[in-house]
């Protein structure tokens, strides 16, 4: 017997479910992207070199890479609420352990590795919940809201962790992401409702793998390529402004924080845009073109006028992140609900690998001062993504109608 969707629950509570997914992803990101803010305190307390501290703060991202696809498969099979609550709750408990008592560097690395592996559960499961409870006509906008979690998580960490670390030490400051994760995990377990599970068909067979066709692989590949200009901007803008334009580190940090807010709004706009035109991949390809163009504009600004490079960096910070939710949503829609968790896990894995490789790769290109050359190199990757985006193979859907003017 087919499962009946309760329209009342979907209508009244889908925004609450979206808010829970956003909160869970924000809690996860406050830990994953918040540890770098603790590097100075960690170095003072433990006498670590920058390389040693960097190794410790890289542990969560390493754990994340190993488990994204596994957690996605678990969400496909067991549901979003269970996966999100367990993964986020375990991550929070591990951080509580790291926050109390004396631990060696090796123990901290292991705890952070396991916490990163646990919190990876949120990535695919929260996206899968949005996919299940929001129809195609509003899914892009809803996924854009969810994708705001990264800048929100960075903001929570930036404003909360350094003051706590200065007063109580870096270990005690870990209680902020720890208690946030535990609290959100409890809310997820209490309030989140899994969307209806897909039917397997009358024969009881599982839906065939969407990876038998190249289209989904092409979406993953294009999304990974588009991460390169995004992380070029986020990783090198602070040091570029300090070393090449004489800004203070604080001023450069405030500049990056402000443009991150604009980038979050860009994700919302691109999601709404995709709903209006009934396509994820056409806007994604157009943003890839814009991403390559704006990176060339940054390079031109570096070689000419300071005002132009600042304007170009603001535009780049918005444009290069705006496609993120589109590729994520397209992957889930092309895979179908039965495979959505695994598809989103694979999508995130490719993006995280590209993000990890971008700073060292372009750091070699930059050397002492070859920033314009590095920006030009970064423009190559979205140009390749333009050709890779499989627009002709996209799942078709009706565009969202415009509301009549009253």
Short mmCIF file of C-alpha atoms in Angstrom, two decimals:
data_model
loop_
_atom_site.label_atom_id
_atom_site.label_comp_id
_atom_site.label_asym_id
_atom_site.label_seq_id
_atom_site.Cartn_x
_atom_site.Cartn_y
_atom_site.Cartn_z
CA UNK A 1 0.00 0.00 0.00
CA UNK A 2 1.43 3.38 -0.97
CA UNK A 3 2.31 5.74 1.85
CA UNK A 4 0.14 8.84 1.98
CA UNK A 5 1.83 12.18 2.60
CA UNK A 6 0.11 14.22 5.29
CA UNK A 7 -0.27 17.55 3.52
CA UNK A 8 -1.04 19.24 6.80
CA UNK A 9 2.25 18.17 8.34
CA UNK A 10 4.18 18.99 5.18
CA UNK A 11 2.55 22.41 4.89
CA UNK A 12 2.78 23.48 8.52
CA UNK A 13 6.01 21.89 9.62
CA UNK A 14 8.28 21.78 6.59
CA UNK A 15 9.72 25.19 7.50
CA UNK A 16 10.40 23.96 11.03
CA UNK A 17 12.15 20.93 9.54
CA UNK A 18 14.20 23.26 7.34
CA UNK A 19 15.10 25.34 10.40
CA UNK A 20 16.24 22.19 12.22
CA UNK A 21 18.36 21.18 9.25
CA UNK A 22 19.89 24.66 9.11
CA UNK A 23 20.58 24.61 12.86
CA UNK A 24 22.18 21.16 12.66
CA UNK A 25 24.41 22.16 9.74
CA UNK A 26 25.34 25.43 11.49
CA UNK A 27 26.31 23.55 14.65
CA UNK A 28 28.43 21.19 12.58
CA UNK A 29 30.14 24.02 10.70
CA UNK A 30 30.89 25.97 13.89
CA UNK A 31 33.12 23.04 14.88
CA UNK A 32 34.52 22.09 11.48
CA UNK A 33 35.44 25.63 10.46
CA UNK A 34 35.84 27.06 13.96
CA UNK A 35 38.99 25.24 15.09
CA UNK A 36 41.32 27.49 13.05
CA UNK A 37 40.21 30.40 15.27
CA UNK A 38 41.77 28.51 18.20
CA UNK A 39 45.22 28.10 16.64
CA UNK A 40 46.84 31.08 18.47
CA UNK A 41 45.46 29.94 21.84
CA UNK A 42 46.47 26.35 21.11
CA UNK A 43 50.00 27.40 20.25
CA UNK A 44 50.35 29.43 23.45
CA UNK A 45 48.95 26.72 25.69
CA UNK A 46 50.77 23.73 24.19
CA UNK A 47 53.86 25.32 22.69
CA UNK A 48 52.99 24.04 19.24
CA UNK A 49 54.45 25.10 15.94
CA UNK A 50 52.07 26.38 13.30
CA UNK A 51 52.45 23.12 11.39
CA UNK A 52 51.58 21.05 14.49
CA UNK A 53 48.54 23.17 15.30
CA UNK A 54 47.48 23.06 11.66
CA UNK A 55 47.63 19.27 11.70
CA UNK A 56 45.33 19.13 14.71
CA UNK A 57 42.73 21.50 13.25
CA UNK A 58 42.76 19.57 9.95
CA UNK A 59 41.66 16.36 11.71
CA UNK A 60 37.87 17.02 11.55
CA UNK A 61 37.96 17.62 7.80
CA UNK A 62 39.90 14.40 7.34
CA UNK A 63 37.31 12.45 9.33
CA UNK A 64 34.55 14.10 7.35
CA UNK A 65 35.97 12.88 4.03
CA UNK A 66 36.01 9.26 5.17
CA UNK A 67 32.37 9.11 6.24
CA UNK A 68 30.27 11.46 4.08
CA UNK A 69 29.13 8.75 1.67
CA UNK A 70 28.59 6.21 4.46
CA UNK A 71 26.36 8.62 6.38
CA UNK A 72 24.48 9.40 3.18
CA UNK A 73 23.80 5.69 2.65
CA UNK A 74 22.62 5.43 6.27
CA UNK A 75 20.21 8.34 5.76
CA UNK A 76 18.82 6.64 2.64
CA UNK A 77 18.16 3.48 4.61
CA UNK A 78 17.33 4.53 8.16
CA UNK A 79 16.01 8.07 7.87
CA UNK A 80 17.22 11.59 8.50
CA UNK A 81 16.18 12.07 12.12
CA UNK A 82 18.07 9.05 13.46
CA UNK A 83 21.22 9.76 11.43
CA UNK A 84 21.36 13.47 12.25
CA UNK A 85 20.60 13.04 15.95
CA UNK A 86 23.14 10.24 16.49
CA UNK A 87 25.95 11.79 14.44
CA UNK A 88 25.60 15.29 15.84
CA UNK A 89 25.08 14.02 19.40
CA UNK A 90 28.18 11.79 19.30
CA UNK A 91 30.19 14.67 17.88
CA UNK A 92 29.09 16.90 20.74
CA UNK A 93 29.96 14.28 23.37
CA UNK A 94 33.41 13.80 21.86
CA UNK A 95 34.02 17.55 22.04
CA UNK A 96 32.92 17.58 25.68
CA UNK A 97 35.57 14.92 26.33
CA UNK A 98 38.16 17.04 24.50
CA UNK A 99 37.17 20.08 26.59
CA UNK A 100 37.77 18.48 30.00
CA UNK A 101 40.97 17.04 31.43
CA UNK A 102 44.49 17.00 30.06
CA UNK A 103 44.99 15.38 26.68
CA UNK A 104 48.05 14.82 24.58
CA UNK A 105 48.31 16.15 21.05
CA UNK A 106 47.72 12.66 19.67
CA UNK A 107 44.55 12.21 21.74
CA UNK A 108 43.17 15.56 20.60
CA UNK A 109 43.89 14.69 16.98
CA UNK A 110 42.05 11.37 17.37
CA UNK A 111 39.07 12.95 19.14
CA UNK A 112 38.75 15.68 16.51
CA UNK A 113 39.05 13.07 13.75
CA UNK A 114 36.19 11.03 15.23
CA UNK A 115 34.10 14.13 15.91
CA UNK A 116 34.51 15.22 12.29
CA UNK A 117 33.56 11.75 11.10
CA UNK A 118 30.45 11.87 13.29
CA UNK A 119 29.28 15.36 12.41
CA UNK A 120 29.46 14.46 8.70
CA UNK A 121 26.08 12.79 9.24
CA UNK A 122 24.40 16.18 9.02
CA UNK A 123 25.58 17.05 5.50
CA UNK A 124 23.56 14.56 3.48
CA UNK A 125 20.77 13.96 6.00
CA UNK A 126 19.77 17.62 6.35
CA UNK A 127 19.79 18.05 2.58
CA UNK A 128 17.76 14.89 2.16
CA UNK A 129 15.12 16.21 4.57
CA UNK A 130 14.78 19.36 2.45
CA UNK A 131 14.51 17.25 -0.69
CA UNK A 132 11.74 15.13 0.83
CA UNK A 133 9.57 17.89 2.30
CA UNK A 134 9.89 20.64 -0.32
CA UNK A 135 8.50 20.34 -3.81
CA UNK A 136 10.51 21.25 -6.93
CA UNK A 137 8.91 24.71 -7.17
CA UNK A 138 10.43 25.88 -3.86
CA UNK A 139 13.23 23.38 -3.25
CA UNK A 140 15.99 25.59 -4.66
CA UNK A 141 15.13 28.43 -2.30
CA UNK A 142 14.83 26.04 0.66
CA UNK A 143 18.18 24.46 -0.14
CA UNK A 144 19.67 27.95 -0.44
CA UNK A 145 18.56 28.64 3.13
CA UNK A 146 20.17 25.41 4.28
CA UNK A 147 23.39 26.30 2.46
CA UNK A 148 23.65 29.46 4.57
CA UNK A 149 24.80 27.21 7.41
CA UNK A 150 28.49 27.46 6.53
CA UNK A 151 28.83 31.26 6.87
CA UNK A 152 26.55 31.17 9.92
CA UNK A 153 28.70 28.48 11.53
CA UNK A 154 31.86 30.44 10.78
CA UNK A 155 30.24 33.51 12.32
CA UNK A 156 29.30 31.66 15.51
CA UNK A 157 32.86 30.37 15.81
CA UNK A 158 34.49 33.72 14.97
CA UNK A 159 32.52 35.66 17.55
CA UNK A 160 32.39 32.97 20.26
CA UNK A 161 35.55 30.89 20.31
CA UNK A 162 38.41 33.45 20.53
CA UNK A 163 36.99 35.32 23.58
CA UNK A 164 36.31 32.04 25.38
CA UNK A 165 39.78 30.75 24.53
CA UNK A 166 41.45 33.94 25.76
CA UNK A 167 39.66 33.73 29.10
CA UNK A 168 39.43 29.99 29.78
CA UNK A 169 41.81 28.29 27.36
CA UNK A 170 41.22 26.65 24.01
CA UNK A 171 39.99 23.35 25.48
CA UNK A 172 37.20 24.92 27.55
CA UNK A 173 36.13 27.00 24.55
CA UNK A 174 35.28 23.72 22.80
CA UNK A 175 32.24 23.52 25.04
CA UNK A 176 30.54 26.10 22.80
CA UNK A 177 30.35 23.87 19.69
CA UNK A 178 29.96 20.80 21.92
CA UNK A 179 26.87 21.99 23.79
CA UNK A 180 25.44 23.53 20.62
CA UNK A 181 25.73 20.18 18.85
CA UNK A 182 24.15 18.26 21.74
CA UNK A 183 21.30 20.74 22.09
CA UNK A 184 20.48 20.70 18.38
CA UNK A 185 20.74 16.90 18.30
CA UNK A 186 18.09 16.69 21.03
CA UNK A 187 15.83 19.07 19.11
CA UNK A 188 16.26 17.01 15.94
CA UNK A 189 15.38 13.80 17.80
CA UNK A 190 12.29 15.46 19.26
CA UNK A 191 10.89 17.55 16.40
CA UNK A 192 12.21 16.40 13.03
CA UNK A 193 9.91 14.22 10.92
CA UNK A 194 11.35 12.03 8.20
CA UNK A 195 9.81 12.50 4.75
CA UNK A 196 7.93 9.51 3.31
CA UNK A 197 10.24 6.75 2.10
CA UNK A 198 10.21 5.99 -1.65
CA UNK A 199 8.46 2.87 -2.83
CA UNK A 200 10.60 0.09 -4.30
CA UNK A 201 7.99 -0.95 -6.85
CA UNK A 202 5.69 -3.93 -7.10
CA UNK A 203 8.57 -6.38 -7.57
CA UNK A 204 10.30 -5.21 -4.41
CA UNK A 205 13.46 -4.34 -6.32
CA UNK A 206 15.55 -1.36 -5.31
CA UNK A 207 15.70 1.58 -7.72
CA UNK A 208 18.66 1.23 -10.09
CA UNK A 209 21.81 3.18 -9.37
CA UNK A 210 21.80 6.66 -10.95
CA UNK A 211 25.56 6.29 -11.36
CA UNK A 212 25.09 3.97 -14.31
CA UNK A 213 24.72 7.13 -16.39
CA UNK A 214 27.41 9.82 -16.66
CA UNK A 215 25.16 12.82 -15.95
CA UNK A 216 25.38 12.62 -12.16
CA UNK A 217 29.15 12.12 -12.28
CA UNK A 218 29.35 15.25 -14.43
CA UNK A 219 27.42 17.29 -11.85
CA UNK A 220 29.83 16.13 -9.13
CA UNK A 221 32.82 16.95 -11.30
CA UNK A 222 31.55 20.40 -12.27
CA UNK A 223 30.75 21.22 -8.64
CA UNK A 224 34.25 20.19 -7.54
CA UNK A 225 35.80 22.39 -10.23
CA UNK A 226 33.68 25.34 -9.10
CA UNK A 227 35.00 24.98 -5.54
CA UNK A 228 38.48 26.06 -6.72
CA UNK A 229 37.65 29.76 -7.32
CA UNK A 230 35.51 29.78 -4.18
CA UNK A 231 38.37 28.65 -1.94
CA UNK A 232 40.86 30.78 -3.85
CA UNK A 233 38.91 33.81 -2.71
CA UNK A 234 38.24 32.65 0.86
CA UNK A 235 41.75 31.30 1.52
CA UNK A 236 43.88 34.01 -0.07
CA UNK A 237 41.90 37.25 0.28
CA UNK A 238 43.06 37.97 3.89
CA UNK A 239 46.76 37.38 3.22
CA UNK A 240 46.51 39.19 -0.13
CA UNK A 241 45.05 42.32 1.46
CA UNK A 242 47.66 42.28 4.24
CA UNK A 243 50.77 41.57 2.17
CA UNK A 244 49.94 43.41 -1.07
CA UNK A 245 47.80 46.32 0.16
CA UNK A 246 49.06 46.89 3.71
CA UNK A 247 45.79 46.15 5.50
CA UNK A 248 45.82 45.03 9.11
CA UNK A 249 44.84 41.44 9.83
CA UNK A 250 41.76 42.68 11.72
CA UNK A 251 40.62 44.83 8.80
CA UNK A 252 41.10 41.97 6.35
CA UNK A 253 39.12 39.68 8.67
CA UNK A 254 36.21 42.11 8.87
CA UNK A 255 36.24 42.47 5.08
CA UNK A 256 36.06 38.70 4.62
CA UNK A 257 33.31 38.41 7.23
CA UNK A 258 31.20 41.08 5.53
CA UNK A 259 31.48 39.54 2.07
CA UNK A 260 30.62 36.13 3.53
CA UNK A 261 27.24 37.53 4.51
CA UNK A 262 26.78 38.71 0.92
CA UNK A 263 27.77 35.25 -0.28
CA UNK A 264 25.12 33.67 1.90
CA UNK A 265 22.52 35.96 0.36
CA UNK A 266 23.83 35.00 -3.07
CA UNK A 267 23.01 31.36 -2.34
CA UNK A 268 19.45 32.34 -1.49
CA UNK A 269 19.06 34.34 -4.69
CA UNK A 270 20.46 31.57 -6.89
CA UNK A 271 18.13 29.02 -5.28
CA UNK A 272 15.11 31.26 -5.87
CA UNK A 273 16.32 31.86 -9.43
CA UNK A 274 16.48 28.11 -10.09
CA UNK A 275 12.92 27.69 -8.82
CA UNK A 276 11.64 30.45 -11.09
CA UNK A 277 13.26 29.05 -14.26
CA UNK A 278 12.58 25.39 -13.41
CA UNK A 279 16.24 24.39 -13.68
CA UNK A 280 19.26 23.96 -11.41
CA UNK A 281 21.89 23.33 -14.07
CA UNK A 282 21.20 26.24 -16.43
CA UNK A 283 21.79 28.80 -13.64
CA UNK A 284 24.75 26.71 -12.46
CA UNK A 285 26.37 26.90 -15.90
CA UNK A 286 25.72 30.64 -16.15
CA UNK A 287 27.26 31.16 -12.71
CA UNK A 288 30.27 29.11 -13.82
CA UNK A 289 30.75 31.54 -16.72
CA UNK A 290 30.42 34.47 -14.33
CA UNK A 291 32.83 32.84 -11.88
CA UNK A 292 35.56 32.52 -14.49
CA UNK A 293 34.99 36.09 -15.66
CA UNK A 294 35.13 37.58 -12.18
CA UNK A 295 38.38 35.76 -11.36
CA UNK A 296 39.91 37.34 -14.46
CA UNK A 297 38.56 40.69 -13.24
CA UNK A 298 40.33 40.14 -9.89
CA UNK A 299 43.56 39.44 -11.77
CA UNK A 300 43.08 42.61 -13.83
CA UNK A 301 42.45 44.63 -10.68
CA UNK A 302 45.61 43.28 -9.07
CA UNK A 303 47.59 44.47 -12.10
CA UNK A 304 45.91 47.90 -12.33
CA UNK A 305 43.90 49.79 -9.68
CA UNK A 306 43.34 48.91 -5.98
CA UNK A 307 39.69 50.02 -6.10
CA UNK A 308 39.03 47.58 -8.96
CA UNK A 309 40.54 44.61 -7.16
CA UNK A 310 38.45 45.33 -4.05
CA UNK A 311 35.27 45.55 -6.09
CA UNK A 312 36.22 42.37 -7.96
CA UNK A 313 36.91 40.52 -4.70
CA UNK A 314 33.47 41.44 -3.38
CA UNK A 315 31.84 40.22 -6.59
CA UNK A 316 33.96 37.06 -6.57
CA UNK A 317 33.05 36.30 -2.96
CA UNK A 318 29.36 36.35 -3.93
CA UNK A 319 29.45 34.74 -7.38
CA UNK A 320 31.84 31.88 -6.60
CA UNK A 321 29.68 30.54 -3.75
CA UNK A 322 26.26 31.06 -5.33
CA UNK A 323 26.34 27.83 -7.35
CA UNK A 324 26.98 25.62 -4.32
CA UNK A 325 23.38 24.86 -3.47
CA UNK A 326 22.43 24.35 -7.12
CA UNK A 327 24.84 21.46 -7.63
CA UNK A 328 23.82 19.96 -4.31
CA UNK A 329 20.12 20.14 -5.17
CA UNK A 330 20.66 18.88 -8.72
CA UNK A 331 22.60 15.87 -7.44
CA UNK A 332 19.77 14.90 -5.11
CA UNK A 333 17.06 15.40 -7.73
CA UNK A 334 18.90 13.44 -10.41
CA UNK A 335 19.61 10.59 -7.98
CA UNK A 336 16.03 10.36 -6.66
CA UNK A 337 15.02 10.09 -3.02
CA UNK A 338 16.18 6.47 -2.69
CA UNK A 339 19.75 7.44 -3.62
CA UNK A 340 19.77 11.08 -2.55
CA UNK A 341 21.82 10.61 0.63
CA UNK A 342 24.61 8.78 -1.17
CA UNK A 343 24.56 11.29 -4.02
CA UNK A 344 24.83 14.27 -1.66
CA UNK A 345 27.57 12.51 0.30
CA UNK A 346 29.51 11.93 -2.92
CA UNK A 347 28.92 15.54 -3.95
CA UNK A 348 30.33 16.85 -0.67
CA UNK A 349 33.29 14.47 -0.79
CA UNK A 350 34.41 15.76 -4.19
CA UNK A 351 33.96 19.36 -3.09
CA UNK A 352 35.94 18.85 0.11
CA UNK A 353 38.80 17.19 -1.75
CA UNK A 354 38.94 20.13 -4.17
CA UNK A 355 38.80 22.58 -1.24
CA UNK A 356 41.68 20.82 0.51
CA UNK A 357 43.86 20.82 -2.63
CA UNK A 358 43.22 24.43 -3.67
CA UNK A 359 45.34 26.36 -1.08
CA UNK A 360 48.56 24.33 -1.48
CA UNK A 361 48.18 24.17 -5.27
CA UNK A 362 47.67 27.90 -5.73
CA UNK A 363 50.16 28.68 -2.97
CA UNK A 364 52.86 27.20 -5.21
CA UNK A 365 51.66 29.39 -8.10
CA UNK A 366 51.63 32.56 -5.98
CA UNK A 367 55.10 32.14 -4.49
CA UNK A 368 56.00 35.55 -3.12
CA UNK A 369 53.67 37.82 -5.08
CA UNK A 370 52.26 36.20 -8.24
CA UNK A 371 48.63 36.71 -7.20
CA UNK A 372 47.41 37.84 -10.63
CA UNK A 373 48.75 34.63 -12.16
CA UNK A 374 47.03 32.55 -9.48
CA UNK A 375 43.70 34.29 -10.08
CA UNK A 376 44.05 33.57 -13.79
CA UNK A 377 44.77 29.89 -13.05
CA UNK A 378 41.69 29.75 -10.80
CA UNK A 379 39.59 31.03 -13.72
CA UNK A 380 40.47 27.92 -15.74
CA UNK A 381 38.46 25.62 -13.45
CA UNK A 382 35.01 27.23 -13.87
CA UNK A 383 35.70 27.37 -17.63
CA UNK A 384 36.12 23.59 -17.56
CA UNK A 385 32.96 23.29 -15.44
CA UNK A 386 30.93 25.13 -18.11
CA UNK A 387 31.58 22.29 -20.54
CA UNK A 388 30.96 19.62 -17.90
CA UNK A 389 27.55 20.73 -16.56
CA UNK A 390 25.01 18.28 -18.13
CA UNK A 391 22.19 20.71 -18.82
CA UNK A 392 20.59 18.47 -21.47
CA UNK A 393 20.30 15.58 -19.01
CA UNK A 394 18.67 17.53 -16.18
CA UNK A 395 15.50 16.30 -14.52
CA UNK A 396 12.82 18.55 -16.00
CA UNK A 397 10.39 20.38 -13.74
CA UNK A 398 7.85 23.13 -14.22
CA UNK A 399 9.11 26.63 -13.40
CA UNK A 400 7.69 28.36 -10.36
CA UNK A 401 4.98 30.77 -11.48
CA UNK A 402 5.33 34.42 -10.58
CA UNK A 403 2.87 35.70 -8.01
CA UNK A 404 0.24 38.04 -9.42
CA UNK A 405 0.57 41.68 -8.46
CA UNK A 406 -2.28 42.72 -6.22
#
